[in-house]
Tab-separated table of C-alpha atoms and ligand atoms in Angstrom:
chain	number	residue	atom	x	y	z
Z	1153	UNK	CA	-3.752	15.278	-38.065
Z	1154	UNK	CA	-6.713	15.591	-35.240
Z	1155	UNK	CA	-8.479	17.027	-38.352
Z	1156	UNK	CA	-11.419	16.050	-37.924
Z	1157	UNK	CA	-14.408	16.240	-35.276
Z	1158	UNK	CA	-13.939	12.272	-34.724
Z	1159	UNK	CA	-10.586	12.675	-33.780
Z	1160	UNK	CA	-10.937	16.198	-31.683
Z	1161	UNK	CA	-13.692	14.264	-29.808
Z	1162	UNK	CA	-11.273	11.639	-29.652
Z	1163	UNK	CA	-8.037	13.821	-28.190
Z	1164	UNK	CA	-10.174	15.086	-25.653
Z	1165	UNK	CA	-11.524	11.701	-24.346
Z	1166	UNK	CA	-7.669	9.977	-23.568
Z	1167	UNK	CA	-6.909	14.015	-22.696
Z	1168	UNK	CA	-9.141	14.385	-20.246
Z	1169	UNK	CA	-8.696	10.000	-19.272
Z	1170	UNK	CA	-4.660	11.020	-19.166
Z	1171	UNK	CA	-4.951	13.694	-16.675
Z	1172	UNK	CA	-7.516	11.861	-14.612
Z	1173	UNK	CA	-5.322	8.673	-14.313
Z	1174	UNK	CA	-1.513	10.877	-13.827
Z	1175	UNK	CA	-3.785	12.806	-10.711
Z	1176	UNK	CA	-5.063	9.250	-9.406
Z	1177	UNK	CA	-1.286	8.195	-9.665
Z	1178	UNK	CA	0.627	10.905	-7.831
Z	1179	UNK	CA	-1.934	11.135	-5.823
Z	1180	UNK	CA	-1.433	6.780	-4.832
Z	1181	UNK	CA	1.933	7.569	-4.655
Z	1182	UNK	CA	2.074	10.278	-2.420
Z	1183	UNK	CA	-0.474	7.177	0.434
Z	1184	UNK	CA	2.167	4.890	-0.704
Z	1185	UNK	CA	5.318	6.838	0.175
Z	1186	UNK	CA	3.428	8.820	3.381
Z	1187	UNK	CA	1.571	5.074	4.500
Z	1188	UNK	CA	-0.986	6.738	6.868
Z	1189	UNK	CA	-2.320	3.040	7.855
Z	1190	UNK	CA	1.220	1.838	9.142
Z	1191	UNK	CA	0.915	4.697	11.153
Z	1192	UNK	CA	-2.534	4.409	11.936
Z	1193	UNK	CA	-1.414	0.652	13.853
Z	1194	UNK	CA	1.530	2.281	15.442
Z	1195	UNK	CA	-0.560	4.720	17.351
Z	1196	UNK	CA	-3.532	2.278	17.987
Z	1197	UNK	CA	0.136	-0.156	19.489
Z	1198	UNK	CA	1.120	3.079	21.694
Z	1199	UNK	CA	-2.176	4.023	23.310
Z	1200	UNK	CA	-2.654	0.254	23.959
Z	1201	UNK	CA	0.435	0.825	25.717
Z	1202	UNK	CA	-0.415	3.140	27.400
Z	1203	UNK	CA	-3.675	2.078	28.754
Z	1204	UNK	CA	-1.937	-1.446	30.502
Z	1205	UNK	CA	1.271	0.532	31.811
Z	1206	UNK	CA	-1.986	3.343	33.602
Z	1207	UNK	CA	-4.478	0.444	34.699
Z	1208	UNK	CA	-1.427	-1.371	36.274
Z	1209	UNK	CA	0.438	1.719	38.357
Z	1210	UNK	CA	-3.015	2.479	38.978
Z	1211	UNK	CA	-4.093	6.220	41.913
Z	1212	UNK	CA	0.257	5.212	43.246
Z	1213	UNK	CA	1.605	8.995	42.618
Z	1214	UNK	CA	5.289	7.583	43.311
Z	1215	UNK	CA	6.071	6.643	40.173
Z	1216	UNK	CA	9.571	6.263	40.481
Z	1217	UNK	CA	8.200	3.095	42.468
Z	1218	UNK	CA	7.219	1.033	39.237
Z	1219	UNK	CA	9.877	1.758	37.209
Z	1220	UNK	CA	9.700	-1.087	36.676
Z	1221	UNK	CA	5.450	-1.903	35.172
Z	1222	UNK	CA	7.328	1.055	32.797
Z	1223	UNK	CA	10.134	-1.754	31.801
Z	1224	UNK	CA	8.171	-4.810	31.378
Z	1225	UNK	CA	5.426	-2.843	29.685
Z	1226	UNK	CA	7.399	-1.369	26.976
Z	1227	UNK	CA	9.222	-4.685	26.361
Z	1228	UNK	CA	5.996	-5.983	25.656
Z	1229	UNK	CA	4.503	-4.124	23.933
Z	1230	UNK	CA	7.987	-3.345	22.186
Z	1231	UNK	CA	7.876	0.633	22.707
Z	1232	UNK	CA	10.029	3.210	24.544
Z	1233	UNK	CA	8.171	5.175	27.744
Z	1234	UNK	CA	9.401	8.351	29.150
Z	1235	UNK	CA	8.480	10.116	32.031
Z	1236	UNK	CA	8.392	13.866	31.816
Z	1237	UNK	CA	8.506	15.838	34.761
Z	1238	UNK	CA	6.408	19.528	34.442
Z	1239	UNK	CA	9.784	20.713	34.366
Z	1240	UNK	CA	10.613	18.853	30.679
Z	1241	UNK	CA	13.272	16.782	32.494
Z	1242	UNK	CA	13.210	12.836	32.714
Z	1243	UNK	CA	12.275	11.463	35.007
Z	1244	UNK	CA	11.997	7.660	33.100
Z	1245	UNK	CA	12.867	6.810	29.815
Z	1246	UNK	CA	12.745	2.979	28.873
Z	1247	UNK	CA	15.704	3.046	26.311
Z	1248	UNK	CA	18.160	5.380	28.585
Z	1249	UNK	CA	20.698	5.215	25.733
Z	1250	UNK	CA	19.007	6.107	23.034
Z	1251	UNK	CA	19.100	9.802	21.732
Z	1252	UNK	CA	16.668	10.958	24.006
Z	1253	UNK	CA	12.841	12.233	23.311
Z	1254	UNK	CA	11.921	15.976	22.519
Z	1255	UNK	CA	9.472	17.246	24.815
Z	1256	UNK	CA	5.983	17.127	22.631
Z	1257	UNK	CA	5.247	20.058	21.883
Z	1258	UNK	CA	1.812	19.727	22.490
Z	1259	UNK	CA	1.942	17.781	25.136
Z	1260	UNK	CA	0.311	20.364	28.070
Z	1261	UNK	CA	-2.306	19.194	27.064
Z	1262	UNK	CA	-2.177	15.279	26.444
Z	1263	UNK	CA	-3.583	12.707	26.468
Z	1264	UNK	CA	-2.329	13.477	22.388
Z	1265	UNK	CA	-1.089	11.769	19.476
Z	1266	UNK	CA	1.681	12.759	16.467
Z	1267	UNK	CA	5.287	12.622	16.000
Z	1268	UNK	CA	8.060	13.756	17.359
Z	1269	UNK	CA	11.463	13.878	17.200
Z	1270	UNK	CA	14.633	12.527	19.052
Z	1271	UNK	CA	17.716	14.806	19.783
Z	1272	UNK	CA	19.433	13.028	16.371
Z	1273	UNK	CA	16.932	13.859	14.365
Z	1274	UNK	CA	15.275	10.747	14.325
Z	1275	UNK	CA	10.986	10.581	14.129
Z	1276	UNK	CA	9.030	9.176	16.683
Z	1277	UNK	CA	5.332	8.979	16.329
Z	1278	UNK	CA	4.101	8.684	20.445
Z	1279	UNK	CA	0.713	9.063	22.662
Z	1280	UNK	CA	0.873	11.247	25.655
Z	1281	UNK	CA	-1.170	11.216	29.211
Z	1282	UNK	CA	-1.722	12.747	32.087
Z	1283	UNK	CA	0.011	11.767	34.797
Z	1284	UNK	CA	-0.132	12.461	39.351
Z	1285	UNK	CA	1.493	15.755	40.121
Z	1286	UNK	CA	1.680	17.187	36.513
Z	1287	UNK	CA	4.070	14.375	35.158
Z	1288	UNK	CA	3.329	13.088	31.606
Z	1289	UNK	CA	3.999	9.781	30.042
Z	1290	UNK	CA	4.896	9.759	27.009
Z	1291	UNK	CA	4.728	6.464	24.557
Z	1292	UNK	CA	6.761	6.309	21.165
Z	1293	UNK	CA	7.204	4.311	18.624
Z	1294	UNK	CA	9.710	5.000	15.928
Z	1295	UNK	CA	8.255	5.988	12.367
Z	1296	UNK	CA	7.819	3.290	10.674
Z	1297	UNK	CA	4.997	3.907	7.477
Z	1298	UNK	CA	6.343	4.177	4.244
Z	1299	UNK	CA	8.436	3.348	1.308
Z	1300	UNK	CA	10.478	7.263	2.531
Z	1301	UNK	CA	12.580	5.133	5.038
Z	1302	UNK	CA	13.484	2.798	3.070
Z	1303	UNK	CA	16.833	2.955	1.248
Z	1304	UNK	CA	16.389	4.405	-3.044
Z	1305	UNK	CA	16.753	1.262	-4.208
Z	1306	UNK	CA	14.133	-0.311	-2.788
Z	1307	UNK	CA	11.949	1.696	-3.039
Z	1308	UNK	CA	13.026	1.887	-6.983
Z	1309	UNK	CA	12.321	-1.458	-7.380
Z	1310	UNK	CA	8.539	-1.811	-5.237
Z	1311	UNK	CA	7.502	1.271	-7.123
Z	1312	UNK	CA	8.917	-0.747	-10.391
Z	1313	UNK	CA	7.226	-4.379	-8.856
Z	1314	UNK	CA	4.351	-3.193	-7.257
Z	1315	UNK	CA	3.185	-0.008	-8.527
Z	1316	UNK	CA	3.965	0.736	-12.037
Z	1317	UNK	CA	2.429	-2.235	-13.739
Z	1318	UNK	CA	-1.542	-1.983	-12.409
Z	1319	UNK	CA	-1.323	2.040	-13.154
Z	1320	UNK	CA	-0.055	0.963	-16.601
Z	1321	UNK	CA	-1.998	-1.470	-17.121
Z	1322	UNK	CA	-5.273	0.909	-15.638
Z	1323	UNK	CA	-4.132	3.364	-18.513
Z	1324	UNK	CA	-4.676	0.677	-20.912
Z	1325	UNK	CA	-8.181	-0.023	-20.424
Z	1326	UNK	CA	-8.211	3.687	-19.717
Z	1327	UNK	CA	-7.582	4.722	-22.976
Z	1328	UNK	CA	-9.277	1.507	-24.453
Z	1329	UNK	CA	-12.929	2.932	-22.524
Z	1330	UNK	CA	-11.934	6.241	-24.190
Z	1331	UNK	CA	-11.476	4.975	-27.993
Z	1332	UNK	CA	-14.552	3.393	-27.615
Z	1333	UNK	CA	-16.246	6.568	-25.883
Z	1334	UNK	CA	-14.893	9.156	-27.814
Z	1335	UNK	CA	-15.789	6.575	-31.518
Z	1336	UNK	CA	-19.704	6.557	-29.991
Z	1337	UNK	CA	-20.069	10.523	-28.862
Z	1338	UNK	CA	-18.240	11.818	-32.306
Z	1339	UNK	CA	-21.111	9.524	-34.085
Z	1340	UNK	CA	-23.527	11.268	-31.583
Z	1341	UNK	CA	-21.911	14.353	-32.794
Z	1342	UNK	CA	-20.893	13.901	-35.778
Z	1343	UNK	CA	-25.016	12.256	-37.577
Z	1344	UNK	CA	-26.371	15.068	-37.441
Z	1345	UNK	CA	-23.902	17.105	-39.261
Z	1346	UNK	CA	-23.191	14.626	-42.123
Z	1347	UNK	CA	-27.089	14.564	-42.063
Z	1348	UNK	CA	-27.047	18.153	-43.293
Z	1349	UNK	CA	-23.456	17.680	-45.512
Z	1350	UNK	CA	-26.002	15.294	-47.434
Z	1351	UNK	CA	-28.570	17.944	-47.458
Z	1352	UNK	CA	-26.032	20.581	-48.664
Z	1353	UNK	CA	-24.754	18.604	-52.129
Z	1354	UNK	CA	-28.557	17.966	-52.601
Z	1355	UNK	CA	-29.374	21.500	-52.276
Z	1356	UNK	CA	-26.097	21.938	-55.015
Z	1357	UNK	CA	-27.267	19.326	-57.033
Z	1358	UNK	CA	-30.347	21.007	-57.298
Z	1359	UNK	CA	-32.881	19.309	-55.036
Z	1360	UNK	CA	-34.223	20.919	-52.000
Z	1361	UNK	CA	-35.101	19.503	-49.826
Z	1362	UNK	CA	-35.549	19.802	-45.624
Z	1363	UNK	CA	-33.280	18.288	-42.552
Z	1364	UNK	CA	-35.459	16.790	-39.923
Z	1365	UNK	CA	-34.699	19.333	-36.370
Z	1366	UNK	CA	-33.237	16.509	-34.914
Z	1367	UNK	CA	-29.783	16.711	-32.980
Z	1368	UNK	CA	-28.262	18.795	-29.961
Z	1369	UNK	CA	-29.304	22.716	-29.378
Z	1370	UNK	CA	-27.369	24.052	-31.816
Z	1371	UNK	CA	-26.963	21.765	-34.876
Z	1372	UNK	CA	-30.838	22.242	-34.374
Z	1373	UNK	CA	-30.658	25.489	-35.027
Z	1374	UNK	CA	-28.549	24.865	-37.998
Z	1375	UNK	CA	-30.297	22.708	-39.305
Z	1376	UNK	CA	-33.098	25.491	-39.042
Z	1377	UNK	CA	-31.428	28.448	-40.205
Z	1378	UNK	CA	-29.717	25.776	-43.744
Z	1379	UNK	CA	-34.101	25.273	-44.237
Z	1380	UNK	CA	-35.295	28.436	-44.109
Z	1381	UNK	CA	-31.823	29.213	-46.600
Z	1382	UNK	CA	-32.608	26.799	-48.464
Z	1383	UNK	CA	-36.266	27.676	-48.810
Z	1384	UNK	CA	-34.694	30.697	-49.239
Z	1385	UNK	CA	-32.652	29.933	-52.443
Z	1386	UNK	CA	-35.855	27.552	-53.696
Z	1387	UNK	CA	-37.213	30.352	-54.539
Z	1388	UNK	CA	-35.705	32.797	-55.471
Z	1389	UNK	CA	-34.731	30.267	-58.381
Z	1390	UNK	CA	-37.847	29.871	-58.687
Z	1391	UNK	CA	-38.579	32.711	-59.829
Z	1392	UNK	CA	-35.524	33.371	-61.679
Z	1393	UNK	CA	-37.053	30.696	-63.590
Z	1394	UNK	CA	-40.779	31.988	-63.920
Z	1395	UNK	CA	-39.014	35.682	-65.121
Z	1396	UNK	CA	-36.924	33.697	-68.086
Z	1397	UNK	CA	-40.592	32.240	-68.843
Z	1398	UNK	CA	-41.560	34.965	-69.202
Z	1399	UNK	CA	-39.738	37.038	-70.320
Z	1400	UNK	CA	-39.653	34.419	-73.221
Z	1401	UNK	CA	-42.605	33.917	-73.374
Z	1402	UNK	CA	-44.009	38.206	-73.713
Z	1403	UNK	CA	-41.552	38.620	-76.199
Z	1404	UNK	CA	-42.391	35.616	-77.987
Z	1405	UNK	CA	-46.005	37.265	-78.634
Z	1406	UNK	CA	-44.814	39.800	-80.346
Z	1407	UNK	CA	-42.293	38.746	-82.172
Z	1408	UNK	CA	-44.602	35.626	-84.011
Z	1409	UNK	CA	-47.262	38.542	-85.168
Z	1410	UNK	CA	-43.820	40.422	-86.524
Z	1411	UNK	CA	-42.314	37.101	-87.580
Z	1412	UNK	CA	-45.799	36.076	-89.707
Z	1413	UNK	CA	-46.806	39.768	-90.983
Z	1414	UNK	CA	-43.337	40.050	-92.630
Z	1415	UNK	CA	-43.540	36.693	-94.426
Z	1416	UNK	CA	-47.296	38.148	-95.159
Z	1417	UNK	CA	-45.187	41.256	-97.249
Z	1418	UNK	CA	-41.909	39.377	-98.800
Z	1419	UNK	CA	-43.921	36.183	-99.805
Z	1420	UNK	CA	-46.848	38.978	-101.643
Z	1421	UNK	CA	-49.761	37.256	-99.754
Z	1422	UNK	CA	-51.049	40.903	-98.507
Z	1423	UNK	CA	-51.663	42.110	-101.753
Z	1424	UNK	CA	-53.805	45.806	-101.969
Z	1425	UNK	CA	-52.331	48.700	-100.079
Z	1426	UNK	CA	-54.610	48.411	-97.137
Z	1427	UNK	CA	-53.911	45.256	-96.104
Z	1428	UNK	CA	-49.887	46.624	-96.481
Z	1429	UNK	CA	-50.393	48.991	-94.110
Z	1430	UNK	CA	-52.695	46.778	-91.613
Z	1431	UNK	CA	-49.675	44.646	-91.946
Z	1432	UNK	CA	-47.626	47.796	-91.468
Z	1433	UNK	CA	-49.637	48.985	-88.048
Z	1434	UNK	CA	-49.550	45.453	-86.231
Z	1435	UNK	CA	-45.587	45.055	-87.133
Z	1436	UNK	CA	-45.471	48.908	-85.896
Z	1437	UNK	CA	-47.596	48.070	-82.577
Z	1438	UNK	CA	-45.584	44.806	-81.894
Z	1439	UNK	CA	-42.468	45.964	-82.614
Z	1440	UNK	CA	-43.596	48.961	-79.593
Z	1441	UNK	CA	-44.636	46.127	-77.632
Z	1442	UNK	CA	-40.842	44.756	-77.994
Z	1443	UNK	CA	-39.717	47.772	-77.661
Z	1444	UNK	CA	-41.871	49.187	-74.239
Z	1445	UNK	CA	-41.071	45.428	-72.770
Z	1446	UNK	CA	-37.142	45.402	-72.765
Z	1447	UNK	CA	-37.291	48.993	-71.614
Z	1448	UNK	CA	-38.909	47.778	-68.610
Z	1449	UNK	CA	-36.744	44.869	-67.552
Z	1450	UNK	CA	-34.123	47.061	-68.330
Z	1451	UNK	CA	-35.314	49.655	-65.288
Z	1452	UNK	CA	-36.073	46.081	-63.464
Z	1453	UNK	CA	-32.601	45.127	-63.952
Z	1454	UNK	CA	-31.200	48.746	-62.658
Z	1455	UNK	CA	-33.462	48.969	-60.278
Z	1456	UNK	CA	-32.852	45.541	-58.723
Z	1457	UNK	CA	-28.673	45.818	-58.542
Z	1458	UNK	CA	-29.510	49.928	-57.946
Z	1459	UNK	CA	-27.707	50.996	-60.311
Z	1460	UNK	CA	-30.221	53.429	-61.233
Z	1461	UNK	CA	-29.381	56.953	-60.857
Z	1462	UNK	CA	-32.178	58.233	-57.876
Z	1463	UNK	CA	-32.507	61.873	-58.635
Z	1464	UNK	CA	-32.489	63.783	-55.056
Z	1465	UNK	CA	-34.386	66.694	-55.134
Z	1466	UNK	CA	-37.001	68.343	-52.813
Z	1467	UNK	CA	-40.833	68.162	-54.912
Z	1468	UNK	CA	-43.342	70.172	-54.215
Z	1469	UNK	CA	-46.096	66.586	-54.602
Z	1470	UNK	CA	-48.935	68.938	-54.902
Z	1471	UNK	CA	-47.576	69.720	-58.006
Z	1472	UNK	CA	-46.074	66.844	-59.064
Z	1473	UNK	CA	-49.455	64.591	-59.117
Z	1474	UNK	CA	-51.364	67.577	-60.212
Z	1475	UNK	CA	-48.767	66.860	-62.969
Z	1476	UNK	CA	-50.394	62.622	-63.965
Z	1477	UNK	CA	-53.593	64.413	-63.337
Z	1478	UNK	CA	-53.057	66.923	-66.431
Z	1479	UNK	CA	-52.307	64.398	-67.829
Z	1480	UNK	CA	-54.723	61.505	-67.549
Z	1481	UNK	CA	-57.949	64.330	-67.893
Z	1482	UNK	CA	-58.265	63.345	-71.862
Z	1483	UNK	CA	-58.652	59.409	-71.201
Z	1484	UNK	CA	-60.620	60.013	-68.498
Z	1485	UNK	CA	-63.253	62.561	-69.565
Z	1486	UNK	CA	-63.198	60.436	-72.713
Z	1487	UNK	CA	-64.340	57.154	-70.654
Z	1488	UNK	CA	-66.744	59.217	-69.053
Z	1489	UNK	CA	-65.079	58.791	-65.510
Z	1490	UNK	CA	-64.398	61.151	-63.143
Z	1491	UNK	CA	-60.440	62.425	-62.046
Z	1492	UNK	CA	-60.358	64.240	-58.907
Z	1493	UNK	CA	-57.091	65.189	-56.842
Z	1494	UNK	CA	-57.808	66.487	-53.213
Z	1495	UNK	CA	-53.282	67.693	-51.599
Z	1496	UNK	CA	-53.794	68.674	-47.768
Z	1497	UNK	CA	-50.604	70.635	-46.911
Z	1498	UNK	CA	-47.559	67.998	-47.287
Z	1499	UNK	CA	-44.243	68.954	-46.232
Z	1500	UNK	CA	-42.000	68.676	-48.864
Z	1501	UNK	CA	-40.246	65.305	-50.119
Z	1502	UNK	CA	-36.905	64.128	-51.435
Z	1503	UNK	CA	-36.759	62.032	-54.257
Z	1504	UNK	CA	-36.463	62.138	-58.152
Z	1505	UNK	CA	-39.363	63.377	-59.119
Z	1506	UNK	CA	-39.601	61.990	-62.699
Z	1507	UNK	CA	-39.459	57.987	-61.460
Z	1508	UNK	CA	-42.298	59.008	-58.912
Z	1509	UNK	CA	-44.036	60.799	-61.848
Z	1510	UNK	CA	-43.925	56.978	-63.530
Z	1511	UNK	CA	-45.239	55.536	-59.950
Z	1512	UNK	CA	-47.811	57.797	-60.360
Z	1513	UNK	CA	-48.642	57.233	-63.661
Z	1514	UNK	CA	-49.462	53.497	-63.805
Z	1515	UNK	CA	-51.557	53.513	-60.720
Z	1516	UNK	CA	-53.125	56.103	-62.536
Z	1517	UNK	CA	-53.332	54.349	-65.559
Z	1518	UNK	CA	-54.098	50.937	-63.731
Z	1519	UNK	CA	-57.403	52.823	-62.642
Z	1520	UNK	CA	-58.887	53.870	-65.261
Z	1521	UNK	CA	-58.090	50.747	-67.119
Z	1522	UNK	CA	-60.219	48.860	-64.321
Z	1523	UNK	CA	-62.866	51.794	-63.771
Z	1524	UNK	CA	-66.278	51.021	-65.693
Z	1525	UNK	CA	-67.338	54.145	-67.747
Z	1526	UNK	CA	-69.042	56.819	-65.366
Z	1527	UNK	CA	-66.530	55.858	-62.671
Z	1528	UNK	CA	-64.585	57.686	-60.421
Z	1529	UNK	CA	-60.815	58.012	-59.760
Z	1530	UNK	CA	-59.969	59.721	-56.504
Z	1531	UNK	CA	-56.041	60.749	-55.705
Z	1532	UNK	CA	-55.501	62.075	-52.450
Z	1533	UNK	CA	-52.363	63.235	-50.737
Z	1534	UNK	CA	-52.343	63.555	-46.555
Z	1535	UNK	CA	-49.373	63.485	-43.744
Z	1536	UNK	CA	-49.479	61.549	-40.898
Z	1537	UNK	CA	-46.276	60.649	-38.149
Z	1538	UNK	CA	-43.571	62.200	-40.771
Z	1539	UNK	CA	-44.478	60.202	-43.947
Z	1540	UNK	CA	-46.585	61.565	-46.635
Z	1541	UNK	CA	-49.487	59.325	-48.097
Z	1542	UNK	CA	-51.500	58.981	-51.616
Z	1543	UNK	CA	-53.595	56.832	-52.072
Z	1544	UNK	CA	-56.063	56.288	-55.536
Z	1545	UNK	CA	-58.785	54.981	-54.827
Z	1546	UNK	CA	-61.026	53.189	-57.985
Z	1547	UNK	CA	-64.709	52.512	-58.741
Z	1548	UNK	CA	-63.447	49.311	-61.100
Z	1549	UNK	CA	-63.854	45.995	-60.136
Z	1550	UNK	CA	-61.555	45.072	-57.945
Z	1551	UNK	CA	-58.963	42.265	-57.516
Z	1552	UNK	CA	-59.078	38.906	-56.279
Z	1553	UNK	CA	-58.498	38.831	-52.525
Z	1554	UNK	CA	-56.323	35.647	-53.823
Z	1555	UNK	CA	-54.340	38.332	-56.289
Z	1556	UNK	CA	-53.704	40.723	-53.921
Z	1557	UNK	CA	-50.558	39.397	-52.905
Z	1558	UNK	CA	-49.279	38.351	-56.251
Z	1559	UNK	CA	-49.936	41.917	-58.494
Z	1560	UNK	CA	-46.491	43.417	-57.128
Z	1561	UNK	CA	-45.491	39.686	-58.684
Z	1562	UNK	CA	-43.399	40.689	-62.729
Z	1563	UNK	CA	-45.659	39.504	-65.231
Z	1564	UNK	CA	-48.574	39.496	-63.261
Z	1565	UNK	CA	-51.682	40.232	-64.516
Z	1566	UNK	CA	-54.933	39.142	-62.825
Z	1567	UNK	CA	-56.595	38.476	-66.353
Z	1568	UNK	CA	-53.564	38.348	-68.445
Z	1569	UNK	CA	-56.854	38.099	-71.870
Z	1570	UNK	CA	-58.771	41.753	-71.215
Z	1571	UNK	CA	-57.244	43.760	-73.563
Z	1572	UNK	CA	-56.503	46.837	-72.536
Z	1573	UNK	CA	-57.320	49.384	-74.470
Z	1574	UNK	CA	-54.627	50.210	-77.290
Z	1575	UNK	CA	-51.896	50.410	-75.485
Z	1576	UNK	CA	-50.007	47.423	-74.956
Z	1577	UNK	CA	-49.500	46.347	-71.379
Z	1578	UNK	CA	-46.376	43.651	-70.083
Z	1579	UNK	CA	-47.598	43.395	-65.720
Z	1580	UNK	CA	-44.782	45.091	-64.688
Z	1581	UNK	CA	-46.258	48.266	-64.253
Z	1582	UNK	CA	-47.008	47.453	-59.859
Z	1583	UNK	CA	-43.392	45.816	-60.285
Z	1584	UNK	CA	-41.391	49.023	-61.133
Z	1585	UNK	CA	-43.706	50.874	-59.170
Z	1586	UNK	CA	-42.530	48.751	-56.152
Z	1587	UNK	CA	-39.073	49.279	-56.782
Z	1588	UNK	CA	-39.062	52.814	-56.988
Z	1589	UNK	CA	-40.848	53.720	-53.583
Z	1590	UNK	CA	-38.356	51.139	-51.972
Z	1591	UNK	CA	-35.604	53.146	-53.662
Z	1592	UNK	CA	-36.799	55.802	-51.760
Z	1593	UNK	CA	-37.581	54.357	-48.536
Z	1594	UNK	CA	-41.272	54.125	-49.246
Z	1595	UNK	CA	-43.630	51.297	-49.157
Z	1596	UNK	CA	-46.764	50.246	-51.458
Z	1597	UNK	CA	-49.551	48.941	-49.808
Z	1598	UNK	CA	-52.935	48.111	-51.724
Z	1599	UNK	CA	-56.301	47.002	-50.769
Z	1600	UNK	CA	-59.635	45.908	-52.640
Z	1601	UNK	CA	-62.968	45.099	-52.805
Z	1602	UNK	CA	-64.590	42.555	-55.609
Z	1603	UNK	CA	-66.999	45.152	-57.174
Z	1604	UNK	CA	-66.442	48.191	-54.852
Z	1605	UNK	CA	-62.195	49.322	-56.495
Z	1606	UNK	CA	-59.051	49.151	-55.329
Z	1607	UNK	CA	-57.045	51.447	-53.568
Z	1608	UNK	CA	-53.227	52.001	-54.171
Z	1609	UNK	CA	-51.531	54.160	-51.338
Z	1610	UNK	CA	-47.866	54.916	-51.661
Z	1611	UNK	CA	-46.451	55.537	-47.917
Z	1612	UNK	CA	-43.122	58.656	-48.710
Z	1613	UNK	CA	-40.796	59.730	-45.714
Z	1614	UNK	CA	-41.438	62.814	-44.911
Z	1615	UNK	CA	-38.826	65.632	-45.063
Z	1616	UNK	CA	-39.253	68.391	-42.791
Z	1617	UNK	CA	-37.827	72.018	-42.500
Z	1618	UNK	CA	-35.503	71.046	-39.580
Z	1619	UNK	CA	-35.168	67.759	-40.458
Z	1620	UNK	CA	-32.231	66.176	-42.756
Z	1621	UNK	CA	-32.099	62.685	-41.967
Z	1622	UNK	CA	-34.756	61.985	-44.626
Z	1623	UNK	CA	-31.746	63.189	-47.143
Z	1624	UNK	CA	-29.516	60.723	-45.709
Z	1625	UNK	CA	-32.051	57.856	-45.963
Z	1626	UNK	CA	-32.250	58.220	-49.769
E	2524	LIG	N1	-56.459	49.433	-59.796
E	2524	LIG	C1	-56.604	48.716	-60.644
E	2524	LIG	N2	-57.970	47.701	-60.167
E	2524	LIG	C2	-57.780	46.400	-60.738
E	2524	LIG	N3	-56.924	45.540	-60.950
E	2524	LIG	C3	-55.686	46.622	-61.478
E	2524	LIG	C4	-55.738	47.720	-60.543
E	2524	LIG	N4	-54.459	47.883	-60.964
E	2524	LIG	C5	-53.380	46.397	-61.639
E	2524	LIG	N5	-54.562	46.014	-61.197
E	2524	LIG	C6	-54.024	44.160	-61.876
E	2524	LIG	O1	-53.124	44.125	-61.321
E	2524	LIG	C7	-52.876	44.011	-62.891
E	2524	LIG	C8	-50.559	44.939	-62.321
E	2524	LIG	O2	-50.356	45.949	-62.664
E	2524	LIG	P1	-49.503	46.280	-63.180
E	2524	LIG	O3	-49.476	47.817	-64.070
E	2524	LIG	O4	-48.258	45.205	-62.625
E	2524	LIG	O5	-49.306	45.212	-65.288
E	2524	LIG	P2	-50.397	45.948	-65.960
E	2524	LIG	O6	-51.286	47.232	-65.284
E	2524	LIG	O7	-50.819	45.484	-66.665
E	2524	LIG	O8	-49.266	46.197	-67.501
E	2524	LIG	P3	-48.391	48.311	-67.312
E	2524	LIG	O9	-48.510	48.137	-66.241
E	2524	LIG	O10	-46.845	47.130	-67.598
E	2524	LIG	O11	-48.751	48.423	-68.487
E	2524	LIG	C9	-53.012	44.415	-64.089
E	2524	LIG	O12	-52.524	43.679	-65.006
E	2524	LIG	C10	-53.915	44.041	-63.050
E	2524	LIG	O13	-55.044	42.903	-63.168
E	2525	LIG	MG1	-49.908	48.651	-64.879
């Protein structure tokens, strides 16, 4: 019951209209009971009677002489006329036998109108006028107005016959109106939500589409958030698909060659010892390539899941880079590339030495692979704004502008057909490097000019002697 937006809206409308009706009915009831219109009419009559009698007596000060005038006017208008002396005693009363009227409290500043009680507690409406010698004329009539004075059986009859039927009729119309309005409003509110429900179902079914940004502001914000989420889910699904396709492709290539050469050995096609050695060599190289790929993928998976254990040790950046440069020195010399290292004074850094060495090994390896003979690869370490910046600059072929943002993607290689020496390359090096640097709360950036060279910069948070915050961050 009332679980849907539509029924709740309708209920809200019905309640609001119901409450308004009850308030109106209450107001009307009070009005009918008090009936101020009848009172007003009576007061008008009193005013008129007072006016007429005052005109008759004119300026004459002997009021008693005019007793008959008062009597006639009171009979003519069916009102009671009383003249109070200044000491509040009664001089003339046209209904002497009736219970005496009390002195009107506000009577001291006539003319005045209102209600007063007689000595039996009955209510009278009155109007008063000043007379000569500070006497006061009070013209009064019993208060008639309203249902209050009716007997209770009459009262309920009037309520039942005159009051309740129009009230229920109005109530019925109001509820009908609430129904129509509620229905219309709920459609108005629910339509954009229904659009979203449809879109969500489509996303669940694998169809990513954008919801138009229409409807109330809150719904628009929701639609926008939904579109963003949908775009991200789509991108992540696509990257997952690409990843699986890439992995299969990368594994298939060495496997095909291993299968081909081992089949040839089995078939006896490889007959000489020399070709057998060649086949074994290829099988070995391809299986190494597969091994490397699997190791890299496992590495990435662990870094992705955050389960790759990082050794948090305080390390010397210069020693770390020196180790990498020493490892590549023979390869650089062989390729006739000058490999330089410049380290400015930098603070100690907290991190995993092996993992960081893996990052710089890949960066230097990439730089050497893509730099022609007589080129230069230089490594520079500096310190600025609590960050250690290590750049690896080469004078190689460069990376095309459109490829710059993609080199950190898994398996992305600018030129896949390039043979980069003996060592098999998977296109995972930079993706792994980026994950490792991010795990150290750092970042890695690239810049390149075609034909002039590329520069990769690793930014790592430094730890100062009296600073332990970085220690906590890693
Ligand atoms: N210094 C560089 N100069 C020119 N191109 C580069 C440079 N560094 C990287 N690239 C391009 O970026 C691609 C991705 O590099 P990455 O290190 O991820 O893979 P890889 O070196 O091809 O393979 P792996 O590192 O797994 O052996 C490279 O294939 C290359 O096309
Ligand atoms: Mg590489």
